[in-house]
mmCIF file of C-alpha atoms in Angstrom:
data_model
loop_
_atom_site.group_PDB
_atom_site.id
_atom_site.type_symbol
_atom_site.label_atom_id
_atom_site.label_comp_id
_atom_site.label_asym_id
_atom_site.label_seq_id
_atom_site.Cartn_x
_atom_site.Cartn_y
_atom_site.Cartn_z
ATOM 1 C CA LEU A 1 -94.690 35.480 49.174
ATOM 2 C CA ASP A 2 -93.451 32.911 46.698
ATOM 3 C CA LEU A 3 -95.334 33.089 43.405
ATOM 4 C CA ASP A 4 -94.584 29.389 42.836
ATOM 5 C CA ALA A 5 -96.218 28.325 46.143
ATOM 6 C CA ALA A 6 -98.920 25.696 45.752
ATOM 7 C CA GLY A 7 -99.990 25.745 49.391
ATOM 8 C CA TYR A 8 -98.988 25.414 53.029
ATOM 9 C CA TYR A 9 -98.636 22.798 55.745
ATOM 10 C CA VAL A 10 -99.167 23.580 59.448
ATOM 11 C CA HIS A 11 -96.940 21.911 62.052
ATOM 12 C CA ARG A 12 -97.330 21.790 65.847
ATOM 13 C CA SER A 13 -95.302 20.765 68.895
ATOM 14 C CA THR A 14 -95.710 21.158 72.653
ATOM 15 C CA GLY A 15 -92.106 22.203 73.230
ATOM 16 C CA SER A 16 -89.877 24.715 71.451
ATOM 17 C CA LYS A 17 -87.039 22.177 71.105
ATOM 18 C CA GLU A 18 -89.329 19.286 70.118
ATOM 19 C CA ASP A 19 -89.764 18.180 66.513
ATOM 20 C CA PRO A 20 -93.182 19.337 65.322
ATOM 21 C CA THR A 21 -95.824 17.073 63.833
ATOM 22 C CA ARG A 22 -97.573 18.007 60.615
ATOM 23 C CA LEU A 23 -101.234 18.737 61.418
ATOM 24 C CA THR A 24 -102.557 19.205 57.900
ATOM 25 C CA LYS A 25 -102.892 16.169 55.645
ATOM 26 C CA THR A 26 -103.799 18.245 52.590
ATOM 27 C CA LEU A 27 -102.358 21.548 51.466
ATOM 28 C CA ILE A 28 -103.899 24.771 52.691
ATOM 29 C CA LYS A 29 -104.675 26.871 49.632
ATOM 30 C CA VAL A 30 -102.581 29.974 48.997
ATOM 31 C CA ASP A 31 -105.668 32.154 48.516
ATOM 32 C CA LYS A 32 -107.192 30.907 51.852
ATOM 33 C CA PRO A 33 -104.267 30.725 54.305
ATOM 34 C CA PHE A 34 -106.283 29.829 57.403
ATOM 35 C CA TYR A 35 -106.271 26.815 59.713
ATOM 36 C CA VAL A 36 -108.262 26.051 62.874
ATOM 37 C CA ASP A 37 -106.694 23.497 65.217
ATOM 38 C CA SER A 38 -109.584 21.615 66.814
ATOM 39 C CA THR A 39 -107.380 19.023 68.510
ATOM 40 C CA VAL A 40 -105.902 21.187 71.269
ATOM 41 C CA LYS A 41 -106.205 20.367 74.945
ATOM 42 C CA GLY A 42 -107.034 23.000 77.512
ATOM 43 C CA TYR A 43 -104.324 24.788 79.469
ATOM 44 C CA THR A 44 -101.522 23.581 77.177
ATOM 45 C CA GLN A 45 -98.730 25.449 75.440
ATOM 46 C CA TYR A 46 -98.281 24.789 71.706
ATOM 47 C CA PHE A 47 -95.755 25.907 69.099
ATOM 48 C CA TYR A 48 -96.979 26.303 65.512
ATOM 49 C CA SER A 49 -94.928 26.667 62.328
ATOM 50 C CA VAL A 50 -95.779 26.727 58.628
ATOM 51 C CA SER A 51 -93.982 25.340 55.581
ATOM 52 C CA ALA A 52 -94.716 26.113 51.924
ATOM 53 C CA LEU A 53 -94.889 23.626 49.068
ATOM 54 C CA ASP A 54 -94.258 24.690 45.494
ATOM 55 C CA ASN A 55 -95.703 23.259 42.281
ATOM 56 C CA ALA A 56 -92.683 20.921 41.923
ATOM 57 C CA ASN A 57 -93.390 19.430 45.431
ATOM 58 C CA ASN A 58 -90.386 21.146 47.020
ATOM 59 C CA GLU A 59 -91.105 21.903 50.687
ATOM 60 C CA SER A 60 -89.595 24.952 52.339
ATOM 61 C CA PRO A 61 -88.032 24.930 55.792
ATOM 62 C CA ARG A 62 -90.581 25.595 58.533
ATOM 63 C CA SER A 63 -91.186 29.162 59.671
ATOM 64 C CA ASN A 64 -90.129 30.332 63.098
ATOM 65 C CA PRO A 65 -92.487 28.798 65.655
ATOM 66 C CA LEU A 66 -95.304 30.848 67.102
ATOM 67 C CA MET A 67 -96.316 30.013 70.698
ATOM 68 C CA ALA A 68 -99.965 29.787 71.726
ATOM 69 C CA MET A 69 -101.407 28.942 75.138
ATOM 70 C CA THR A 70 -104.891 27.482 75.285
ATOM 71 C CA LYS A 71 -107.354 28.245 78.029
ATOM 72 C CA ASP A 72 -108.928 25.496 80.049
ATOM 73 C CA LEU A 73 -112.609 26.235 80.433
ATOM 74 C CA THR A 74 -113.671 22.638 81.034
ATOM 75 C CA PRO A 75 -114.463 21.730 84.632
ATOM 76 C CA PRO A 76 -113.138 18.439 85.958
ATOM 77 C CA ASP A 77 -115.346 15.454 86.624
ATOM 78 C CA PRO A 78 -116.874 15.587 90.120
ATOM 79 C CA PRO A 79 -115.644 13.330 92.909
ATOM 80 C CA LEU A 80 -117.334 9.945 93.198
ATOM 81 C CA GLU A 81 -119.159 8.095 95.952
ATOM 82 C CA VAL A 82 -119.171 10.751 98.676
ATOM 83 C CA SER A 83 -119.855 9.108 102.038
ATOM 84 C CA PHE A 84 -119.797 10.235 105.655
ATOM 85 C CA LYS A 85 -119.615 9.042 109.241
ATOM 86 C CA LEU A 86 -120.534 10.993 112.367
ATOM 87 C CA ASP A 87 -118.190 10.814 115.329
ATOM 88 C CA ARG A 88 -119.430 12.847 118.340
ATOM 89 C CA HIS A 89 -120.960 15.518 116.071
ATOM 90 C CA TYR A 90 -117.812 15.708 113.924
ATOM 91 C CA LEU A 91 -118.461 14.798 110.304
ATOM 92 C CA LYS A 92 -115.887 12.579 108.617
ATOM 93 C CA LEU A 93 -116.253 12.745 104.832
ATOM 94 C CA SER A 94 -114.586 10.527 102.259
ATOM 95 C CA TRP A 95 -114.920 10.098 98.503
ATOM 96 C CA LYS A 96 -113.288 8.567 95.469
ATOM 97 C CA PRO A 97 -111.168 10.957 93.407
ATOM 98 C CA SER A 98 -112.284 12.788 90.294
ATOM 99 C CA LEU A 99 -111.512 10.855 87.120
ATOM 100 C CA SER A 100 -110.087 14.011 85.493
ATOM 101 C CA MET A 101 -106.324 13.887 85.067
ATOM 102 C CA ASP A 102 -105.936 17.604 85.841
ATOM 103 C CA ALA A 103 -107.891 17.576 89.135
ATOM 104 C CA ILE A 104 -105.682 19.007 91.873
ATOM 105 C CA GLY A 105 -107.968 19.123 94.907
ATOM 106 C CA TYR A 106 -111.416 19.508 96.408
ATOM 107 C CA ASN A 107 -113.708 22.038 98.070
ATOM 108 C CA ILE A 108 -116.232 21.236 100.804
ATOM 109 C CA TYR A 109 -119.475 23.174 101.284
ATOM 110 C CA ARG A 110 -121.992 22.932 104.164
ATOM 111 C CA GLY A 111 -125.318 24.584 104.859
ATOM 112 C CA GLU A 112 -128.733 23.998 106.338
ATOM 113 C CA VAL A 113 -130.326 25.087 103.047
ATOM 114 C CA LEU A 114 -129.334 23.320 99.828
ATOM 115 C CA GLU A 115 -129.113 26.565 97.850
ATOM 116 C CA ARG A 116 -126.889 28.318 100.438
ATOM 117 C CA GLN A 117 -123.805 26.348 101.296
ATOM 118 C CA PRO A 118 -120.750 28.385 102.231
ATOM 119 C CA LEU A 119 -117.258 27.035 101.670
ATOM 120 C CA VAL A 120 -115.973 25.139 104.737
ATOM 121 C CA ASN A 121 -112.299 24.535 103.942
ATOM 122 C CA ARG A 122 -109.856 27.445 104.012
ATOM 123 C CA ALA A 123 -107.252 25.746 101.809
ATOM 124 C CA LEU A 124 -107.798 23.375 98.925
ATOM 125 C CA VAL A 125 -108.225 19.800 100.183
ATOM 126 C CA ARG A 126 -105.659 17.669 98.331
ATOM 127 C CA VAL A 127 -106.721 14.273 99.718
ATOM 128 C CA THR A 128 -110.002 12.341 99.487
ATOM 129 C CA ALA A 129 -111.060 12.771 103.106
ATOM 130 C CA PHE A 130 -112.036 15.697 105.301
ATOM 131 C CA THR A 131 -113.229 16.138 108.883
ATOM 132 C CA ASP A 132 -115.784 18.908 109.382
ATOM 133 C CA SER A 133 -115.574 20.097 112.973
ATOM 134 C CA GLY A 134 -118.593 22.374 112.634
ATOM 135 C CA TYR A 135 -119.002 25.993 113.562
ATOM 136 C CA GLN A 136 -116.108 27.225 115.711
ATOM 137 C CA GLY A 137 -114.772 23.664 116.003
ATOM 138 C CA ARG A 138 -117.539 22.515 118.366
ATOM 139 C CA GLY A 139 -119.068 19.900 116.092
ATOM 140 C CA LEU A 140 -122.288 20.083 114.139
ATOM 141 C CA ILE A 141 -125.382 21.230 116.033
ATOM 142 C CA PRO A 142 -127.462 18.273 117.306
ATOM 143 C CA GLY A 143 -130.949 17.898 115.846
ATOM 144 C CA ARG A 144 -130.173 19.872 112.677
ATOM 145 C CA ARG A 145 -130.115 18.762 109.050
ATOM 146 C CA PHE A 146 -127.119 19.752 106.911
ATOM 147 C CA PHE A 147 -126.337 19.539 103.212
ATOM 148 C CA ILE A 148 -122.699 18.763 102.487
ATOM 149 C CA SER A 149 -121.257 19.155 98.975
ATOM 150 C CA VAL A 150 -117.877 18.198 97.554
ATOM 151 C CA THR A 151 -116.430 19.561 94.291
ATOM 152 C CA ALA A 152 -113.221 18.915 92.365
ATOM 153 C CA LEU A 153 -110.934 21.700 91.114
ATOM 154 C CA ASP A 154 -108.498 21.456 88.233
ATOM 155 C CA SER A 155 -105.184 23.204 87.601
ATOM 156 C CA ALA A 156 -106.997 26.103 85.856
ATOM 157 C CA ARG A 157 -109.274 26.498 88.922
ATOM 158 C CA ASN A 158 -112.362 25.249 87.075
ATOM 159 C CA GLU A 159 -114.778 23.700 89.560
ATOM 160 C CA SER A 160 -116.837 20.565 88.958
ATOM 161 C CA SER A 161 -120.506 20.177 89.684
ATOM 162 C CA ARG A 162 -121.340 19.471 93.322
ATOM 163 C CA VAL A 163 -121.913 16.023 94.758
ATOM 164 C CA THR A 164 -124.266 16.554 97.703
ATOM 165 C CA VAL A 165 -125.275 14.400 100.643
ATOM 166 C CA SER A 166 -127.637 15.333 103.453
ATOM 167 C CA ILE A 167 -127.229 14.405 107.089
ATOM 168 C CA THR A 168 -129.342 14.888 110.171
ATOM 169 C CA VAL A 169 -127.250 15.117 113.309
ATOM 170 C CA PRO A 170 -128.902 13.101 116.091
ATOM 171 C CA ASP A 171 -130.291 15.157 118.967
ATOM 172 C CA ASP A 172 -128.497 13.171 121.647
ATOM 173 C CA GLU A 173 -127.653 15.979 124.071
ATOM 174 C CA ALA A 174 -129.824 16.947 127.001
ATOM 175 C CA PRO A 175 -130.831 20.585 127.122
ATOM 176 C CA ALA A 176 -128.999 22.984 129.396
ATOM 177 C CA PRO A 177 -130.552 23.443 132.831
ATOM 178 C CA PRO A 178 -132.902 26.391 133.201
ATOM 179 C CA ALA A 179 -131.119 29.600 134.012
ATOM 180 C CA MET A 180 -132.330 32.522 136.093
ATOM 181 C CA PHE A 181 -134.762 30.275 137.961
ATOM 182 C CA ARG A 182 -136.671 32.139 140.642
ATOM 183 C CA ALA A 183 -139.234 31.152 143.240
ATOM 184 C CA GLU A 184 -141.664 33.591 144.787
ATOM 185 C CA ASN A 185 -143.950 33.260 147.840
ATOM 186 C CA VAL A 186 -147.412 34.341 146.833
ATOM 187 C CA ASP A 187 -150.018 34.653 149.560
ATOM 188 C CA GLY A 188 -147.789 32.856 152.078
ATOM 189 C CA ARG A 189 -147.958 29.545 150.277
ATOM 190 C CA TYR A 190 -145.091 27.389 149.318
#
């Protein structure tokens, strides 16, 4: 502690070998040596250092840098303009990408009830199209209504809100023939 110190400046950089930028425009008072950096971005590494200024306006060298890593708790923007096309009961989805710079991929959900849509894709979808081949790869069941949702994921694995479309698969298949059909002669009549 320097008894001649008038206050402190806080400096920040995003790399340990990078020249830091002074964050504080005015001196931080000696009796209240606190600073809250409200300009950080999520999921970013920062290096902070402090310099002291004395009453004669002499500035000390900066302190050793202290590294801090911010958490990203902000979900990305959802994908845009989700559309679909049915091709022999296979659902071909497409959408425009999330506008978030840190979006890394997408998840697809499908269910017959809006509130219960299990995840369809096993791995993160990294393109803006997906073909849903239905349960066990046999296509979606004819005559049923499905809700399909697409979400974006960012590098911190935050998930966007869902963009949902509904589709009714046309019932264009004839039923299977009756099984176990049996005829019986009753009273000698045919």
